[in-house]
Amino acid sequence: MFGGVVGSGGANGTSGEMRKQLAYGLAVVIAASGLALAGPGIQGAEAAASCSGRKVRTVTFATGELRIYKSRQYVCAMAVAKRPGVRQKMSVTLQARGSRIAKDSGTFTVRAGPVTVYALNRCVRSVGSVGNKKASSGWILC
């Protein structure tokens, strides 16, 4: 299995014992490296859950805020709760002029969204709600 390792009985016992120790050591190294790799992967997934681009508008309301971001070709929006942790109804819609509405709604603890639409040279509008309160951006980025 390992080049140059031949069991001759040695000080620790049989070659079978040596193989067990090597296998155990290898298993510990593999497990430790797997745990080290899991951390950055989780952070990447968390980061992917937010909008990219620069923030162009924040509309606040009693129970949260509507955040809108823009990159060159895309606009992204999300509704964020003022008091995260409490499961409540939330929704966010985003529409580029002349296109269909992108929507995310449900019962969440932190935010609804992100939703993204293609909006190169187009006006967009967004509506966000948390609980029974909502806010609208109106037509922006025209």
PDB file of C-alpha atoms in Angstrom:
ATOM      1  CA  MET A   1       0.000   0.000   0.000  1.00  0.00           C
ATOM      2  CA  PHE A   2       2.679   2.535   0.989  1.00  0.00           C
ATOM      3  CA  GLY A   3       5.987   2.213  -0.859  1.00  0.00           C
ATOM      4  CA  GLY A   4       8.865   1.044   1.335  1.00  0.00           C
ATOM      5  CA  VAL A   5       6.705   0.074   4.333  1.00  0.00           C
ATOM      6  CA  VAL A   6       7.193  -3.612   4.955  1.00  0.00           C
ATOM      7  CA  GLY A   7       5.946  -5.193   8.126  1.00  0.00           C
ATOM      8  CA  SER A   8       8.708  -6.993   9.994  1.00  0.00           C
ATOM      9  CA  GLY A   9       7.123  -7.174  13.363  1.00  0.00           C
ATOM     10  CA  GLY A  10       9.074  -4.131  14.618  1.00  0.00           C
ATOM     11  CA  ALA A  11       8.826  -2.512  18.053  1.00  0.00           C
ATOM     12  CA  ASN A  12       5.094  -1.698  17.786  1.00  0.00           C
ATOM     13  CA  GLY A  13       3.969  -5.166  16.881  1.00  0.00           C
ATOM     14  CA  THR A  14       2.689  -6.585  13.594  1.00  0.00           C
ATOM     15  CA  SER A  15       2.433  -4.891  10.236  1.00  0.00           C
ATOM     16  CA  GLY A  16      -1.374  -5.033  10.602  1.00  0.00           C
ATOM     17  CA  GLU A  17      -1.135  -2.742  13.609  1.00  0.00           C
ATOM     18  CA  MET A  18       1.027  -0.298  11.662  1.00  0.00           C
ATOM     19  CA  ARG A  19      -1.509  -0.247   8.829  1.00  0.00           C
ATOM     20  CA  LYS A  20      -4.320   0.491  11.296  1.00  0.00           C
ATOM     21  CA  GLN A  21      -2.379   3.406  12.761  1.00  0.00           C
ATOM     22  CA  LEU A  22      -1.617   4.804   9.288  1.00  0.00           C
ATOM     23  CA  ALA A  23      -5.249   4.429   8.230  1.00  0.00           C
ATOM     24  CA  TYR A  24      -6.424   6.147  11.415  1.00  0.00           C
ATOM     25  CA  GLY A  25      -3.958   9.013  10.896  1.00  0.00           C
ATOM     26  CA  LEU A  26      -5.046   9.386   7.262  1.00  0.00           C
ATOM     27  CA  ALA A  27      -8.720   9.444   8.295  1.00  0.00           C
ATOM     28  CA  VAL A  28      -8.030  12.207  10.836  1.00  0.00           C
ATOM     29  CA  VAL A  29      -6.205  14.312   8.228  1.00  0.00           C
ATOM     30  CA  ILE A  30      -9.018  13.883   5.667  1.00  0.00           C
ATOM     31  CA  ALA A  31     -11.701  14.769   8.224  1.00  0.00           C
ATOM     32  CA  ALA A  32      -9.814  17.859   9.367  1.00  0.00           C
ATOM     33  CA  SER A  33      -9.298  19.090   5.806  1.00  0.00           C
ATOM     34  CA  GLY A  34     -12.983  18.509   5.047  1.00  0.00           C
ATOM     35  CA  LEU A  35     -13.990  20.667   8.008  1.00  0.00           C
ATOM     36  CA  ALA A  36     -11.596  23.409   6.926  1.00  0.00           C
ATOM     37  CA  LEU A  37     -13.131  23.436   3.449  1.00  0.00           C
ATOM     38  CA  ALA A  38     -16.726  23.499   4.721  1.00  0.00           C
ATOM     39  CA  GLY A  39     -16.337  26.937   6.353  1.00  0.00           C
ATOM     40  CA  PRO A  40     -15.591  28.978   3.191  1.00  0.00           C
ATOM     41  CA  GLY A  41     -18.251  27.059   1.253  1.00  0.00           C
ATOM     42  CA  ILE A  42     -20.901  28.031   3.755  1.00  0.00           C
ATOM     43  CA  GLN A  43     -19.817  31.663   3.656  1.00  0.00           C
ATOM     44  CA  GLY A  44     -20.015  31.600  -0.145  1.00  0.00           C
ATOM     45  CA  ALA A  45     -23.590  30.344  -0.019  1.00  0.00           C
ATOM     46  CA  GLU A  46     -24.493  33.033   2.489  1.00  0.00           C
ATOM     47  CA  ALA A  47     -22.952  35.719   0.326  1.00  0.00           C
ATOM     48  CA  ALA A  48     -24.789  34.427  -2.711  1.00  0.00           C
ATOM     49  CA  ALA A  49     -28.082  35.072  -0.916  1.00  0.00           C
ATOM     50  CA  SER A  50     -27.658  38.841  -1.194  1.00  0.00           C
ATOM     51  CA  CYS A  51     -27.781  41.237  -4.158  1.00  0.00           C
ATOM     52  CA  SER A  52     -24.722  42.200  -6.143  1.00  0.00           C
ATOM     53  CA  GLY A  53     -24.035  45.671  -7.486  1.00  0.00           C
ATOM     54  CA  ARG A  54     -24.338  49.040  -5.797  1.00  0.00           C
ATOM     55  CA  LYS A  55     -27.252  50.045  -3.587  1.00  0.00           C
ATOM     56  CA  VAL A  56     -29.362  52.641  -5.429  1.00  0.00           C
ATOM     57  CA  ARG A  57     -32.379  52.984  -3.146  1.00  0.00           C
ATOM     58  CA  THR A  58     -33.500  52.077   0.357  1.00  0.00           C
ATOM     59  CA  VAL A  59     -37.169  52.613   1.185  1.00  0.00           C
ATOM     60  CA  THR A  60     -37.896  52.246   4.895  1.00  0.00           C
ATOM     61  CA  PHE A  61     -41.264  51.456   6.425  1.00  0.00           C
ATOM     62  CA  ALA A  62     -42.558  50.547   9.889  1.00  0.00           C
ATOM     63  CA  THR A  63     -41.631  46.835   9.866  1.00  0.00           C
ATOM     64  CA  GLY A  64     -38.610  46.780   7.567  1.00  0.00           C
ATOM     65  CA  GLU A  65     -36.992  48.162   4.469  1.00  0.00           C
ATOM     66  CA  LEU A  66     -36.905  47.602   0.731  1.00  0.00           C
ATOM     67  CA  ARG A  67     -33.369  47.542  -0.673  1.00  0.00           C
ATOM     68  CA  ILE A  68     -32.664  47.932  -4.402  1.00  0.00           C
ATOM     69  CA  TYR A  69     -29.294  47.277  -6.050  1.00  0.00           C
ATOM     70  CA  LYS A  70     -28.092  47.821  -9.619  1.00  0.00           C
ATOM     71  CA  SER A  71     -25.285  46.324 -11.649  1.00  0.00           C
ATOM     72  CA  ARG A  72     -24.767  47.174 -15.314  1.00  0.00           C
ATOM     73  CA  GLN A  73     -27.538  45.022 -16.766  1.00  0.00           C
ATOM     74  CA  TYR A  74     -29.486  43.798 -13.744  1.00  0.00           C
ATOM     75  CA  VAL A  75     -31.479  45.211 -10.847  1.00  0.00           C
ATOM     76  CA  CYS A  76     -31.997  43.253  -7.646  1.00  0.00           C
ATOM     77  CA  ALA A  77     -34.342  43.848  -4.707  1.00  0.00           C
ATOM     78  CA  MET A  78     -35.076  42.385  -1.298  1.00  0.00           C
ATOM     79  CA  ALA A  79     -37.333  43.169   1.637  1.00  0.00           C
ATOM     80  CA  VAL A  80     -35.524  42.988   4.991  1.00  0.00           C
ATOM     81  CA  ALA A  81     -37.265  42.752   8.369  1.00  0.00           C
ATOM     82  CA  LYS A  82     -36.544  45.398  10.991  1.00  0.00           C
ATOM     83  CA  ARG A  83     -36.722  42.679  13.674  1.00  0.00           C
ATOM     84  CA  PRO A  84     -35.129  39.529  12.234  1.00  0.00           C
ATOM     85  CA  GLY A  85     -35.702  36.162  13.860  1.00  0.00           C
ATOM     86  CA  VAL A  86     -39.483  36.317  14.095  1.00  0.00           C
ATOM     87  CA  ARG A  87     -41.167  34.227  11.400  1.00  0.00           C
ATOM     88  CA  GLN A  88     -43.598  36.478   9.500  1.00  0.00           C
ATOM     89  CA  LYS A  89     -45.097  37.038   6.064  1.00  0.00           C
ATOM     90  CA  MET A  90     -42.757  38.839   3.685  1.00  0.00           C
ATOM     91  CA  SER A  91     -42.710  39.526  -0.017  1.00  0.00           C
ATOM     92  CA  VAL A  92     -40.765  41.452  -2.613  1.00  0.00           C
ATOM     93  CA  THR A  93     -41.650  42.144  -6.247  1.00  0.00           C
ATOM     94  CA  LEU A  94     -39.490  43.689  -8.939  1.00  0.00           C
ATOM     95  CA  GLN A  95     -40.495  44.622 -12.462  1.00  0.00           C
ATOM     96  CA  ALA A  96     -38.624  46.169 -15.352  1.00  0.00           C
ATOM     97  CA  ARG A  97     -40.857  48.271 -17.606  1.00  0.00           C
ATOM     98  CA  GLY A  98     -42.320  46.032 -20.304  1.00  0.00           C
ATOM     99  CA  SER A  99     -41.378  42.787 -18.520  1.00  0.00           C
ATOM    100  CA  ARG A 100     -43.002  40.321 -16.162  1.00  0.00           C
ATOM    101  CA  ILE A 101     -42.891  40.710 -12.397  1.00  0.00           C
ATOM    102  CA  ALA A 102     -40.287  38.734 -10.442  1.00  0.00           C
ATOM    103  CA  LYS A 103     -41.604  37.833  -6.970  1.00  0.00           C
ATOM    104  CA  ASP A 104     -40.557  36.077  -3.792  1.00  0.00           C
ATOM    105  CA  SER A 105     -43.090  35.692  -1.009  1.00  0.00           C
ATOM    106  CA  GLY A 106     -43.647  33.466   1.963  1.00  0.00           C
ATOM    107  CA  THR A 107     -43.011  33.222   5.683  1.00  0.00           C
ATOM    108  CA  PHE A 108     -39.415  34.171   6.481  1.00  0.00           C
ATOM    109  CA  THR A 109     -37.339  35.236   9.483  1.00  0.00           C
ATOM    110  CA  VAL A 110     -34.902  37.720   7.906  1.00  0.00           C
ATOM    111  CA  ARG A 111     -35.729  38.711   4.326  1.00  0.00           C
ATOM    112  CA  ALA A 112     -37.710  38.019   1.191  1.00  0.00           C
ATOM    113  CA  GLY A 113     -35.646  37.835  -1.955  1.00  0.00           C
ATOM    114  CA  PRO A 114     -33.355  38.559  -3.562  1.00  0.00           C
ATOM    115  CA  VAL A 115     -35.169  38.819  -6.891  1.00  0.00           C
ATOM    116  CA  THR A 116     -33.329  39.952 -10.003  1.00  0.00           C
ATOM    117  CA  VAL A 117     -34.514  41.254 -13.385  1.00  0.00           C
ATOM    118  CA  TYR A 118     -32.743  42.235 -16.580  1.00  0.00           C
ATOM    119  CA  ALA A 119     -33.104  46.010 -16.789  1.00  0.00           C
ATOM    120  CA  LEU A 120     -30.510  47.473 -19.149  1.00  0.00           C
ATOM    121  CA  ASN A 121     -31.796  50.971 -20.044  1.00  0.00           C
ATOM    122  CA  ARG A 122     -35.205  50.331 -18.443  1.00  0.00           C
ATOM    123  CA  CYS A 123     -37.132  51.804 -15.549  1.00  0.00           C
ATOM    124  CA  VAL A 124     -37.938  49.444 -12.686  1.00  0.00           C
ATOM    125  CA  ARG A 125     -40.374  49.417  -9.791  1.00  0.00           C
ATOM    126  CA  SER A 126     -40.361  47.365  -6.644  1.00  0.00           C
ATOM    127  CA  VAL A 127     -42.699  46.678  -3.736  1.00  0.00           C
ATOM    128  CA  GLY A 128     -41.622  45.095  -0.467  1.00  0.00           C
ATOM    129  CA  SER A 129     -43.694  44.008   2.516  1.00  0.00           C
ATOM    130  CA  VAL A 130     -42.952  42.684   5.982  1.00  0.00           C
ATOM    131  CA  GLY A 131     -45.930  41.676   8.099  1.00  0.00           C
ATOM    132  CA  ASN A 132     -48.880  43.924   7.242  1.00  0.00           C
ATOM    133  CA  LYS A 133     -46.825  46.973   6.183  1.00  0.00           C
ATOM    134  CA  LYS A 134     -45.391  47.619   2.727  1.00  0.00           C
ATOM    135  CA  ALA A 135     -43.475  50.170   0.697  1.00  0.00           C
ATOM    136  CA  SER A 136     -43.024  50.900  -2.990  1.00  0.00           C
ATOM    137  CA  SER A 137     -40.166  52.483  -4.877  1.00  0.00           C
ATOM    138  CA  GLY A 138     -42.309  53.749  -7.738  1.00  0.00           C
ATOM    139  CA  TRP A 139     -40.680  53.842 -11.184  1.00  0.00           C
ATOM    140  CA  ILE A 140     -36.955  54.519 -10.722  1.00  0.00           C
ATOM    141  CA  LEU A 141     -33.694  54.343 -12.718  1.00  0.00           C
ATOM    142  CA  CYS A 142     -35.386  55.840 -15.784  1.00  0.00           C
TER     143      CYS A 142
END
